[in-house]
Coordinates of C-alpha atoms and ligand atoms in Angstrom, one line a residue:
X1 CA 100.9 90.1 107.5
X2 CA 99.3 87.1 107.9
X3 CA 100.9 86.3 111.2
X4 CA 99.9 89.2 112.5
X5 CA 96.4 88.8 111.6
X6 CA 96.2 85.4 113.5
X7 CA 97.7 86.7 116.5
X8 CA 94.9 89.3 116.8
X9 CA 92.4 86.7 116.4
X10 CA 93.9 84.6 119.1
X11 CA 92.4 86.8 122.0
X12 CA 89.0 86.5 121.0
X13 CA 87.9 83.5 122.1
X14 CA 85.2 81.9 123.8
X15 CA 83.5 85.4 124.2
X16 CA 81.9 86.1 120.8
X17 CA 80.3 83.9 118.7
X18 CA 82.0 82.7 116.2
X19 CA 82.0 84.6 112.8
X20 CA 81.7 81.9 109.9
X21 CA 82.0 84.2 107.4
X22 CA 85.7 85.2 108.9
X23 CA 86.4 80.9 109.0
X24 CA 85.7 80.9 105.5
X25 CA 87.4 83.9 104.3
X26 CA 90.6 82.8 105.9
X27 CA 89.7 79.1 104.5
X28 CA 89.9 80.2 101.4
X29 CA 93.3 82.2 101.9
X30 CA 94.7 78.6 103.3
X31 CA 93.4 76.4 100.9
X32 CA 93.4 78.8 97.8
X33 CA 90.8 79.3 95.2
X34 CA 89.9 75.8 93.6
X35 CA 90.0 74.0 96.6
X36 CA 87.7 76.6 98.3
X37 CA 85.3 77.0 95.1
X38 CA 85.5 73.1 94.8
X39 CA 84.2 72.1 98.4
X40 CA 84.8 74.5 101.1
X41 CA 82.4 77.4 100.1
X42 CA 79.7 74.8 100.0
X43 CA 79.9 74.4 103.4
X44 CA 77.1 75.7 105.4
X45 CA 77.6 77.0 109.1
X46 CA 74.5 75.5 111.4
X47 CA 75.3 76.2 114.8
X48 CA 77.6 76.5 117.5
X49 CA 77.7 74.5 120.6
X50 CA 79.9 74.5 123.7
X51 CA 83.1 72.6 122.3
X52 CA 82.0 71.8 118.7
X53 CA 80.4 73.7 116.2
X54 CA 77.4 71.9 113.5
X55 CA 78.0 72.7 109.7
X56 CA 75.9 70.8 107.3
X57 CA 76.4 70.1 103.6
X58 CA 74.6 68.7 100.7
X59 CA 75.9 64.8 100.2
X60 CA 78.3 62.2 101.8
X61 CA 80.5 62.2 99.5
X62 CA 81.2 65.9 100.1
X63 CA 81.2 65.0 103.6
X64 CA 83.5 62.5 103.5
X65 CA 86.2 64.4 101.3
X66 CA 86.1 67.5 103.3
X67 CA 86.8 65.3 106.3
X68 CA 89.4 62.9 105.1
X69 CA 91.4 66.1 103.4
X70 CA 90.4 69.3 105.2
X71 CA 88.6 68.8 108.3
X72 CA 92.0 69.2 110.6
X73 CA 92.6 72.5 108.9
X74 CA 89.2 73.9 109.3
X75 CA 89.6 73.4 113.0
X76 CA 93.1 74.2 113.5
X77 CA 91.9 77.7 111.9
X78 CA 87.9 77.5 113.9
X79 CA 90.3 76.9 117.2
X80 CA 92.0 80.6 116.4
X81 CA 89.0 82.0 117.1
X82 CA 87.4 79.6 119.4
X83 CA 90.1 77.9 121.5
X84 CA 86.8 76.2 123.4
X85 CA 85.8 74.4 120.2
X86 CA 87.4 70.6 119.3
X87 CA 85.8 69.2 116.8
X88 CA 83.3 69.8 114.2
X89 CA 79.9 67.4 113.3
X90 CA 78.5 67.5 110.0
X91 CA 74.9 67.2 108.9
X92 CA 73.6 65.8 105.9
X93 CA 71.2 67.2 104.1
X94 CA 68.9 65.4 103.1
X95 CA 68.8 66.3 98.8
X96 CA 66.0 64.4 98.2
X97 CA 63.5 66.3 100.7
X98 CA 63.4 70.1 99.4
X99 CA 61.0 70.4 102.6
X100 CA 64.1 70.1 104.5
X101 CA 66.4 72.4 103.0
X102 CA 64.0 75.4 104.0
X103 CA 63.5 74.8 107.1
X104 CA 64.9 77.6 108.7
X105 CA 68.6 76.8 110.5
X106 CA 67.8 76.0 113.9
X107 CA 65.3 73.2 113.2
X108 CA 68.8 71.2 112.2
X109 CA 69.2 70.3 115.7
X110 CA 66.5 69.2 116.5
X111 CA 66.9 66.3 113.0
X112 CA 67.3 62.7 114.1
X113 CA 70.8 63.1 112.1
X114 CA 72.0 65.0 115.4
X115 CA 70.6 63.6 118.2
X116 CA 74.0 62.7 119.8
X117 CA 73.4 66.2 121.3
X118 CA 70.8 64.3 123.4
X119 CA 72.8 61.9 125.9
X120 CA 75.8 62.9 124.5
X121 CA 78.3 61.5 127.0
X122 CA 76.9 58.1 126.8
X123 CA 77.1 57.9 123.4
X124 CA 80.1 60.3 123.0
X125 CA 82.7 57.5 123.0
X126 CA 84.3 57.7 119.5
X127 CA 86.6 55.6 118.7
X128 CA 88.3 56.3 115.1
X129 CA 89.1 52.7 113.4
X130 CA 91.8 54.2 111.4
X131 CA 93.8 55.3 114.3
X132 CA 95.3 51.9 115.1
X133 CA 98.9 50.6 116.3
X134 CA 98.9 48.7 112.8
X135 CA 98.9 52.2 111.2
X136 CA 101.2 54.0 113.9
X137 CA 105.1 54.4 112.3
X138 CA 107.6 54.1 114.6
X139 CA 110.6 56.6 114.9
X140 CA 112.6 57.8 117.8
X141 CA 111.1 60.2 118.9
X142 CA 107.8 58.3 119.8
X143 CA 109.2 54.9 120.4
X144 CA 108.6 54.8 124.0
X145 CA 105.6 56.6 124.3
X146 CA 104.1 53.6 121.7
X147 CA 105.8 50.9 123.6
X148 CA 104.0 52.3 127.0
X149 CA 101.0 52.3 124.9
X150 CA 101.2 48.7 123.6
X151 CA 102.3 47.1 127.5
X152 CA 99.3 49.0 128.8
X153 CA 97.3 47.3 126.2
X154 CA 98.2 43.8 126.7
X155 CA 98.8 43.8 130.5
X156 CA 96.0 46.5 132.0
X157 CA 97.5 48.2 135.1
X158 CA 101.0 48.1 134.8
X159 CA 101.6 51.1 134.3
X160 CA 98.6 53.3 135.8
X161 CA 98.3 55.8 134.9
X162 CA 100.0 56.2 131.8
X163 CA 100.6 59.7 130.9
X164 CA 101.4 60.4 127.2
X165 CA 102.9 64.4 126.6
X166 CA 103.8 66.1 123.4
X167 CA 103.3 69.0 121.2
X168 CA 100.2 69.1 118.7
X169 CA 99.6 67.0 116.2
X170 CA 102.3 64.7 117.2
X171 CA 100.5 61.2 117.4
X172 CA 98.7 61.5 121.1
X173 CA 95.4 61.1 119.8
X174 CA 96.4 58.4 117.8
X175 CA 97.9 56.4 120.6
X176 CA 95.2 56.6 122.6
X177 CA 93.1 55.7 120.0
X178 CA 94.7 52.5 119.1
X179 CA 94.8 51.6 122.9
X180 CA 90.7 52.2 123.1
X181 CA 90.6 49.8 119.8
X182 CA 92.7 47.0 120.9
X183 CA 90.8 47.1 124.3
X184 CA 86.9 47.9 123.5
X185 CA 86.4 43.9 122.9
X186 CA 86.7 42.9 126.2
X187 CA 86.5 46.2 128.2
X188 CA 84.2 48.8 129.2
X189 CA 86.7 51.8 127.1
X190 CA 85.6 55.1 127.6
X191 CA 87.8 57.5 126.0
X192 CA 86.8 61.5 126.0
X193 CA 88.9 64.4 126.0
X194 CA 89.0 66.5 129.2
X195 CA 86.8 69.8 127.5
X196 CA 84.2 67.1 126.9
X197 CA 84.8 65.6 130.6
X198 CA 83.9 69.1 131.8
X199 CA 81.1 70.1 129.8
X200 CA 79.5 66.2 131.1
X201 CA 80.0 67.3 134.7
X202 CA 78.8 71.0 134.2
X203 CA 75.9 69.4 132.4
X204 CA 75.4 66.8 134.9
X205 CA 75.4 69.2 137.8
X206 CA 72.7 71.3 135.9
X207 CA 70.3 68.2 135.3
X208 CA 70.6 66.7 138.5
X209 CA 72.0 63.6 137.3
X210 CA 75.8 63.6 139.3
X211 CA 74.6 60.1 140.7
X212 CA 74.4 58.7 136.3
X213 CA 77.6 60.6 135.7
X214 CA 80.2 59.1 138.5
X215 CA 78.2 55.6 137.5
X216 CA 79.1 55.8 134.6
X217 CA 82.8 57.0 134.8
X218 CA 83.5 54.7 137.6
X219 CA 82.1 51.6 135.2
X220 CA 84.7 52.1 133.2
X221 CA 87.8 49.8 132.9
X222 CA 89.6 51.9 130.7
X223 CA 89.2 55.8 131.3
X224 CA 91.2 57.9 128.6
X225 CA 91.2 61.1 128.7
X226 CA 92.7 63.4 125.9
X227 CA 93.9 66.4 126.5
X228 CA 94.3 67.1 129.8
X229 CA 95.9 71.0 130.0
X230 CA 92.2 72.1 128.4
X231 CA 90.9 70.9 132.2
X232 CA 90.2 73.9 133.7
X233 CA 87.1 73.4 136.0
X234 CA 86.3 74.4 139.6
X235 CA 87.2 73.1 142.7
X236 CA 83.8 71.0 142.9
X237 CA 85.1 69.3 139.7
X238 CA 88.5 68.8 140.2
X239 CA 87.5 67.0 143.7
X240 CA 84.9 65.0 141.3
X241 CA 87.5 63.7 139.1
X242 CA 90.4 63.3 142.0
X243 CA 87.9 60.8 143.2
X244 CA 86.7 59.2 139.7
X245 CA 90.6 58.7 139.8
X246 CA 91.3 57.0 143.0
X247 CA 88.2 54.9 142.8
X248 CA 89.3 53.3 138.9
X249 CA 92.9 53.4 140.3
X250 CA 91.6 50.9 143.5
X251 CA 89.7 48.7 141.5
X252 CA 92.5 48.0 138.8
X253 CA 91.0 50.1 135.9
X254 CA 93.2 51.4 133.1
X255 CA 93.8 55.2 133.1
X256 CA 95.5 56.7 130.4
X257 CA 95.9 60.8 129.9
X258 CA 97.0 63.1 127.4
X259 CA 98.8 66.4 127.5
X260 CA 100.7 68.8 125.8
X261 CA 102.9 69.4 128.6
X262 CA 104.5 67.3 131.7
X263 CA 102.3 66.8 134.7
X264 CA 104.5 69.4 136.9
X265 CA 104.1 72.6 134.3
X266 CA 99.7 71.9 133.8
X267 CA 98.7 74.9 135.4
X268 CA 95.3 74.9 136.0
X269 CA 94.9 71.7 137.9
X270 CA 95.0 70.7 141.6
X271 CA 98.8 69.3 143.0
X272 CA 97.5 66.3 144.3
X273 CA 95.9 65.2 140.7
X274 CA 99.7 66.4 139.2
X275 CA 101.0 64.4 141.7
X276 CA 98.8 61.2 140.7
X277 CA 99.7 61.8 137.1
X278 CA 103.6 61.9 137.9
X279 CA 102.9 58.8 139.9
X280 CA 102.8 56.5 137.0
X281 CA 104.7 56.3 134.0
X282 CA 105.4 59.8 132.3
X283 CA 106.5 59.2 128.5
X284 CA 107.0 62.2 126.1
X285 CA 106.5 62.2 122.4
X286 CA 109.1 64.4 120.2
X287 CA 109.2 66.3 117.0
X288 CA 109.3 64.0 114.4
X289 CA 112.6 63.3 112.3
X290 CA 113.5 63.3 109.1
X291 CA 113.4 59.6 108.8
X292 CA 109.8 59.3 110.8
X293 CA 107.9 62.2 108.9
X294 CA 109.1 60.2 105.2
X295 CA 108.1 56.7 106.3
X296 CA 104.8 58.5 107.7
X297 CA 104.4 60.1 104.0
X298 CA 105.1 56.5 102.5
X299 CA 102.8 54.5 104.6
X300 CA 99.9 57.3 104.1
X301 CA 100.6 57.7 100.4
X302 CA 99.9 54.2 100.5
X303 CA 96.8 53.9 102.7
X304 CA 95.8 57.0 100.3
X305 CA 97.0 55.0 97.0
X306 CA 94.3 52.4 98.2
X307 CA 91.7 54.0 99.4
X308 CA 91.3 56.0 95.8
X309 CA 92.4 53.4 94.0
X310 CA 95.3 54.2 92.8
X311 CA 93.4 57.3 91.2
X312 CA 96.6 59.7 92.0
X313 CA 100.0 60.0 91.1
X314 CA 102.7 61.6 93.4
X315 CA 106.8 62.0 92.6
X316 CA 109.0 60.4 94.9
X317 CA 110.6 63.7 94.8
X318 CA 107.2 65.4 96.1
X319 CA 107.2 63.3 99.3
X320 CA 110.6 63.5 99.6
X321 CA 110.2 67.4 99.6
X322 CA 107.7 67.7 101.9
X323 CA 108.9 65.0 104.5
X324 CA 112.3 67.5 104.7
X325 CA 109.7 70.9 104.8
X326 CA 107.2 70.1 106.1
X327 CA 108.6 69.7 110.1
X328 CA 106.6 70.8 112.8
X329 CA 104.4 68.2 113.2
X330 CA 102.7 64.8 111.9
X331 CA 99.2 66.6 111.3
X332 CA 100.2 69.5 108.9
X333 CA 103.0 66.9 107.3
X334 CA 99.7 64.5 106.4
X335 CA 97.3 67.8 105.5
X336 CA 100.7 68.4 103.5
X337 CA 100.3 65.2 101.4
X338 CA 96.7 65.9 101.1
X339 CA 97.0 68.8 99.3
X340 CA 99.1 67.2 97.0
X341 CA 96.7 64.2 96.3
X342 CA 94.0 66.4 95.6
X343 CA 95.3 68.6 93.5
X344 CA 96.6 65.2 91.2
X345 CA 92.8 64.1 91.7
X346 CA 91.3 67.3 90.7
X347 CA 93.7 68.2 87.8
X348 CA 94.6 64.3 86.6
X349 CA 98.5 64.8 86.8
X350 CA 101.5 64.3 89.1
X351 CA 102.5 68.2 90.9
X352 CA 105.4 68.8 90.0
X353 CA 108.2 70.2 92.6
X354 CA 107.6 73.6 91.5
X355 CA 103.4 73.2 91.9
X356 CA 104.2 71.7 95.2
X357 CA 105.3 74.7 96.1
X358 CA 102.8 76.8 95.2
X359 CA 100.3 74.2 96.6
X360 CA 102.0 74.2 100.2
X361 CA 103.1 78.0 99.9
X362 CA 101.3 79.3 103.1
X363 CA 103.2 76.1 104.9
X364 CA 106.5 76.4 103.9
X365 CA 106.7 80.0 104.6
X366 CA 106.8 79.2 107.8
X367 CA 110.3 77.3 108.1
X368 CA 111.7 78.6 105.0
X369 CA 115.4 80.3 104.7
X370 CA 116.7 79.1 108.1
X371 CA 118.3 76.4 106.4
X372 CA 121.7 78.4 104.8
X373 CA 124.3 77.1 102.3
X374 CA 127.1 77.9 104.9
X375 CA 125.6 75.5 107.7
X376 CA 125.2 73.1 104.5
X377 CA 128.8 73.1 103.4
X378 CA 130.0 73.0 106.7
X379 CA 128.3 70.3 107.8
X380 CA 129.2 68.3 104.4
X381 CA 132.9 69.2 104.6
X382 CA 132.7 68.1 108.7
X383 CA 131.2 64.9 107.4
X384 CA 133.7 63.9 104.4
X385 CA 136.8 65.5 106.3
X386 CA 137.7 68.3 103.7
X387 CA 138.0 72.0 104.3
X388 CA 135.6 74.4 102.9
X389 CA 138.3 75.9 100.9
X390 CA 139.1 72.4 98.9
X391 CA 135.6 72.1 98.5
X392 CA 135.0 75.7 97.4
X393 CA 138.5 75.3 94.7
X394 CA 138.5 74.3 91.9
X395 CA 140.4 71.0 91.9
X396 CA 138.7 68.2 90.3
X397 CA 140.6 65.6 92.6
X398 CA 138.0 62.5 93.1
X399 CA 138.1 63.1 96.8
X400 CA 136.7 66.4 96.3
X401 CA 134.1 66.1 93.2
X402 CA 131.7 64.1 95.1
X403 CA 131.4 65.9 98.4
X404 CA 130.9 69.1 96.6
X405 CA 128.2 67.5 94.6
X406 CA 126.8 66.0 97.8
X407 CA 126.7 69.8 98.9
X408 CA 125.3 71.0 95.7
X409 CA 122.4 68.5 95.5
X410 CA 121.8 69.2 99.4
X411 CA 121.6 72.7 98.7
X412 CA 119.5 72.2 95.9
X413 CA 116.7 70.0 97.6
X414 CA 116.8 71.8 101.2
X415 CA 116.8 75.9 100.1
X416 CA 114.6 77.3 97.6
X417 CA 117.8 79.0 95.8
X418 CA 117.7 79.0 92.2
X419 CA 120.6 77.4 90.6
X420 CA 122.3 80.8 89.5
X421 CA 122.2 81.4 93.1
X422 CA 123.8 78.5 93.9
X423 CA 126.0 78.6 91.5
X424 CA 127.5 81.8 93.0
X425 CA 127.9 80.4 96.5
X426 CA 130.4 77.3 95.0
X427 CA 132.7 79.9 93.9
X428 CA 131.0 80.9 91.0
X429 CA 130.1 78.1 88.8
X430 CA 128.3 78.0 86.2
X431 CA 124.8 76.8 86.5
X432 CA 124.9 74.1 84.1
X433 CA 127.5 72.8 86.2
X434 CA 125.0 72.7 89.7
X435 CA 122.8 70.8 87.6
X436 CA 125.3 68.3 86.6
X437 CA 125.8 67.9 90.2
X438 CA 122.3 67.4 91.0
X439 CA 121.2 65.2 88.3
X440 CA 124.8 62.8 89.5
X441 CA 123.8 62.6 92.9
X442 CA 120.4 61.8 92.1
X443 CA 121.4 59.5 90.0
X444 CA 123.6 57.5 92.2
X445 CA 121.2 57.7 95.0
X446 CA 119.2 55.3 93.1
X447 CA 122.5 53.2 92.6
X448 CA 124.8 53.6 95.2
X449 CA 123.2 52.5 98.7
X450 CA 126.4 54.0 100.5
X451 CA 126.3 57.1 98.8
X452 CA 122.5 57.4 99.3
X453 CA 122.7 56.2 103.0
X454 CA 125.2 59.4 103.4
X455 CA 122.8 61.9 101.5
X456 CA 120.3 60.7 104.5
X457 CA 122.4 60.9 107.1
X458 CA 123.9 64.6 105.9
X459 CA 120.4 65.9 105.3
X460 CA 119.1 64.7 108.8
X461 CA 122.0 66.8 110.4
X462 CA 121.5 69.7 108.6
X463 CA 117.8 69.9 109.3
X464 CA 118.7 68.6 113.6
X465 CA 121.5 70.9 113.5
X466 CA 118.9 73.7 112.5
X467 CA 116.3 72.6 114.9
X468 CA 118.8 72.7 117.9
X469 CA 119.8 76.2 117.2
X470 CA 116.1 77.4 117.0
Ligands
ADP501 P1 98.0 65.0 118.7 O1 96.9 64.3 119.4 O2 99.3 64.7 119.4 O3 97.8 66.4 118.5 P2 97.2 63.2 116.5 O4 97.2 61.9 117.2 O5 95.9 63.8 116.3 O6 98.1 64.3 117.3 O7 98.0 63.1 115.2 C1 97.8 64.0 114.1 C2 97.7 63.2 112.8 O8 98.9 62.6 112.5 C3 96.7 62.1 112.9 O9 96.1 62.0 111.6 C4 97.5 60.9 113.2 O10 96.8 59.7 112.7 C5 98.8 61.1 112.4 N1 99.9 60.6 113.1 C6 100.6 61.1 114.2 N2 101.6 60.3 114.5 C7 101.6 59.2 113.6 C8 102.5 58.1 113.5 N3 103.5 57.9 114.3 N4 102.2 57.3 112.5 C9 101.1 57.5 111.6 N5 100.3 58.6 111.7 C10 100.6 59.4 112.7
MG502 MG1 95.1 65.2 120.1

């Protein structure tokens, strides 16, 4: 039902202005009723801009949660409705001036706490210092795409451009994030994505100021631009950046873009600027394994763990849970963990697997049940050379018992079966006997490297196998 909902939403973009009271309605369907009671409905809706949208709220602190746990979300859900809109700026109220709070809604953007609206493009450049390589886990599915990303960094120009592509929330951002940080010392860095490029030109063109606008982008030594498939301007501007391009390109500047797509397949741009793009080195970024997305929930868990102090408490088997779920991409895998922090924050206590569940309910839903106990035993028998019919009898023969607990504890951990249900599927054991199995394998996980090496390795396939045939 929800699904459908979404989809309907999906064609109104850009067109209407955007309904806040819809955002937070659906906010507090995504992030259920203590979350939403706790911060979200707190939130006050300012105003809208061209590609960002101005929401204020009462203290810093509130600020600064919503953002580090929920900020993603909110736009991932504002973006349904408003595909023009990339990121959201807060305002502060101000608690200790009651003058301020009744001032009526459109005097906000005129506080000094906004004024980046003014001269926005020359002081647009953010830069996030948490987005670093230091911070940036390496699997092998974006491998190359850091490596490119690290040469460029430490020898400008060798590969020019550099043209990072991969799905959302699949590290791109970061990247180019960590290349603007390692660079901004020494280098005029300019990173923007290509909506906000547009919107500066537009803008530009309006105010009569083209001559400050190419100065400025052709001052650059390193041009990043993020995004690229959202550049959808006129011919005027196309030409504009074609030559932006060339000109950094002759005088040995840096340019590094992002896309969700390879050059060839961007639809709305010009073939001589795909043709530039393909020109340099192309590196794609892929869906995360199950070995990247759990050292991902380990290394945030620990940045997290920090940052609060150690003031949370989450089971091995939570992140182990979510880092096999949780599988489209980096960004919801992280929101993921968030969820699960705050709710050990807010209630004092470690989720257990079953809260977890309930916690991440509207994300699992989406992958659940494609995962089956045939491709599981299959894939275990394959893996320790038995048939599915020894493995399935009865025989307690040493060669058997352990794959067919392997099975049972895969089952277990990667379907949300109930261990009746499980129970019927191996041939009709009993239920205290699937939790034997479980509790053995887990057990020897912690003992047994080979054994706990193999679980890896089975529960990889099963989840790759799955992938492949979607
Ligand atoms: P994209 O730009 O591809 O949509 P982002 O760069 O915004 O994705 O990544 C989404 C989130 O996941 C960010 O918080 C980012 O820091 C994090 N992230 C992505 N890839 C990694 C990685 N390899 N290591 C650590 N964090 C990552
Ligand atoms: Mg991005």
């Amino acid at each position: 039902m929800k699904n459908n909902n979404l989809n309907q939403k999906k064609d109104n973009f850009t067109l209407e202005k955007l309904d806040w009271s819809t955002i937070q309605s659906e906010m507090k369907n995504k992030f259920g009723n203590d979350i939403y009671e706790s911060w979200i409905k707190k939130i006050e809706f300012v105003n809208e801009f061209h590609d960002y949208i101005l929401i204020s709220v009462s203290t810093r602190f509130i600020r600064d949660w919503i953002t580090s746990r929920y900020l993603d979300q909110i736009l991932q859900l504002v973006r349904l409705y408003k595909k023009n809109i990339n990121r959201i700026e807060f305002i502060v109220k101000n608690t200790e001036s009651k003058e301020e709070n009744i001032l009526p809604k459109q005097h906000f953007t005129t506080n000094e706490n906004v004024s980046f609206i003014k001269d926005s493009y020359l002081q647009y450049n953010r830069i996030d210092p948490n987005k670093k390589f230091d911070n940036f886990v390496l699997g092998f599915s974006n491998k190359l795409a850091y490596e490119a990303s690290k040469k460029v960094s430490q020898d400008i120009s060798h590969y020019n451009p550099l043209y990072i592509y991969g799905g959302v929330g699949m590290g791109k951002t970061h990247l180019l994030n960590a290349i603007g940080l390692s660079l901004k010392d020494k280098n005029k860095v300019m990173l923007i994505p290509a909506e906000r490029f547009m919107y500066q030109f537009v803008r530009s063109i309006k105010l009569n100021e083209m001559v400050k606008f190419k100065e400025y982008f052709r001052n650059t030594d390193i041009l990043l631009i993020d995004d690229i498939q959202f550049m959808n301007g006129k011919e005027a501007m196309q030409e504009e950046f074609f030559h932006t391009f060339n000109a950094l390109l002759d005088k040995g500047s840096q340019i590094i873009v992002s896309a969700d797509r390879p050059p060839n397949k961007l639809s709305r741009i010009q073939d001589r600027i795909k043709s530039r793009f393909s020109g340099g080195l192309v590196v794609d970024i892929q869906s995360p394994d199950y070995d990247l997305r759990y050292k991902i929930v380990q290394l945030k868990s620990e940045e997290l763990r920090v940052f609060y102090s150690d003031q949370f408490k989450i089971s091995e088997e939570a992140q182990r849970f979510i880092s096999t779920e949780i599988r489209t991409n980096i960004r919801e895998l992280t929101g993921a963990l968030n969820r699960i922090i705050s709710y050990s924050r807010i209630y004092n206590k470690i989720a257990t697997l079953s809260e977890v569940k309930i916690i991440l309910k509207d994300l699992l839903n989406l992958s659940e049940n494609k995962v089956t106990i045939d491709l599981i035993q299959s894939i275990v028998c394959k893996f320790f050379k038995i048939s599915k019919n020894e493995m399935l009898s009865s025989r307690r023969s040493r060669y058997l018992v352990r794959p067919r607990q392997a099975a049972i504890y895969l089952t277990k951990i990667l379907t949300s079966k109930s261990l009746p249900e499980i129970g019927r599927e191996f041939s009709n054991r009993d239920h205290t006997t699937i939790i034997h199995s479980v509790k053995t394998i887990e057990r020897l996980i912690k003992e047994d490297t080979e054994l706990s090496g193999n679980i890896d390795h089975l529960k990889n396939q099963i989840l790759y196998n799955r992938q492949n045939e979607v």
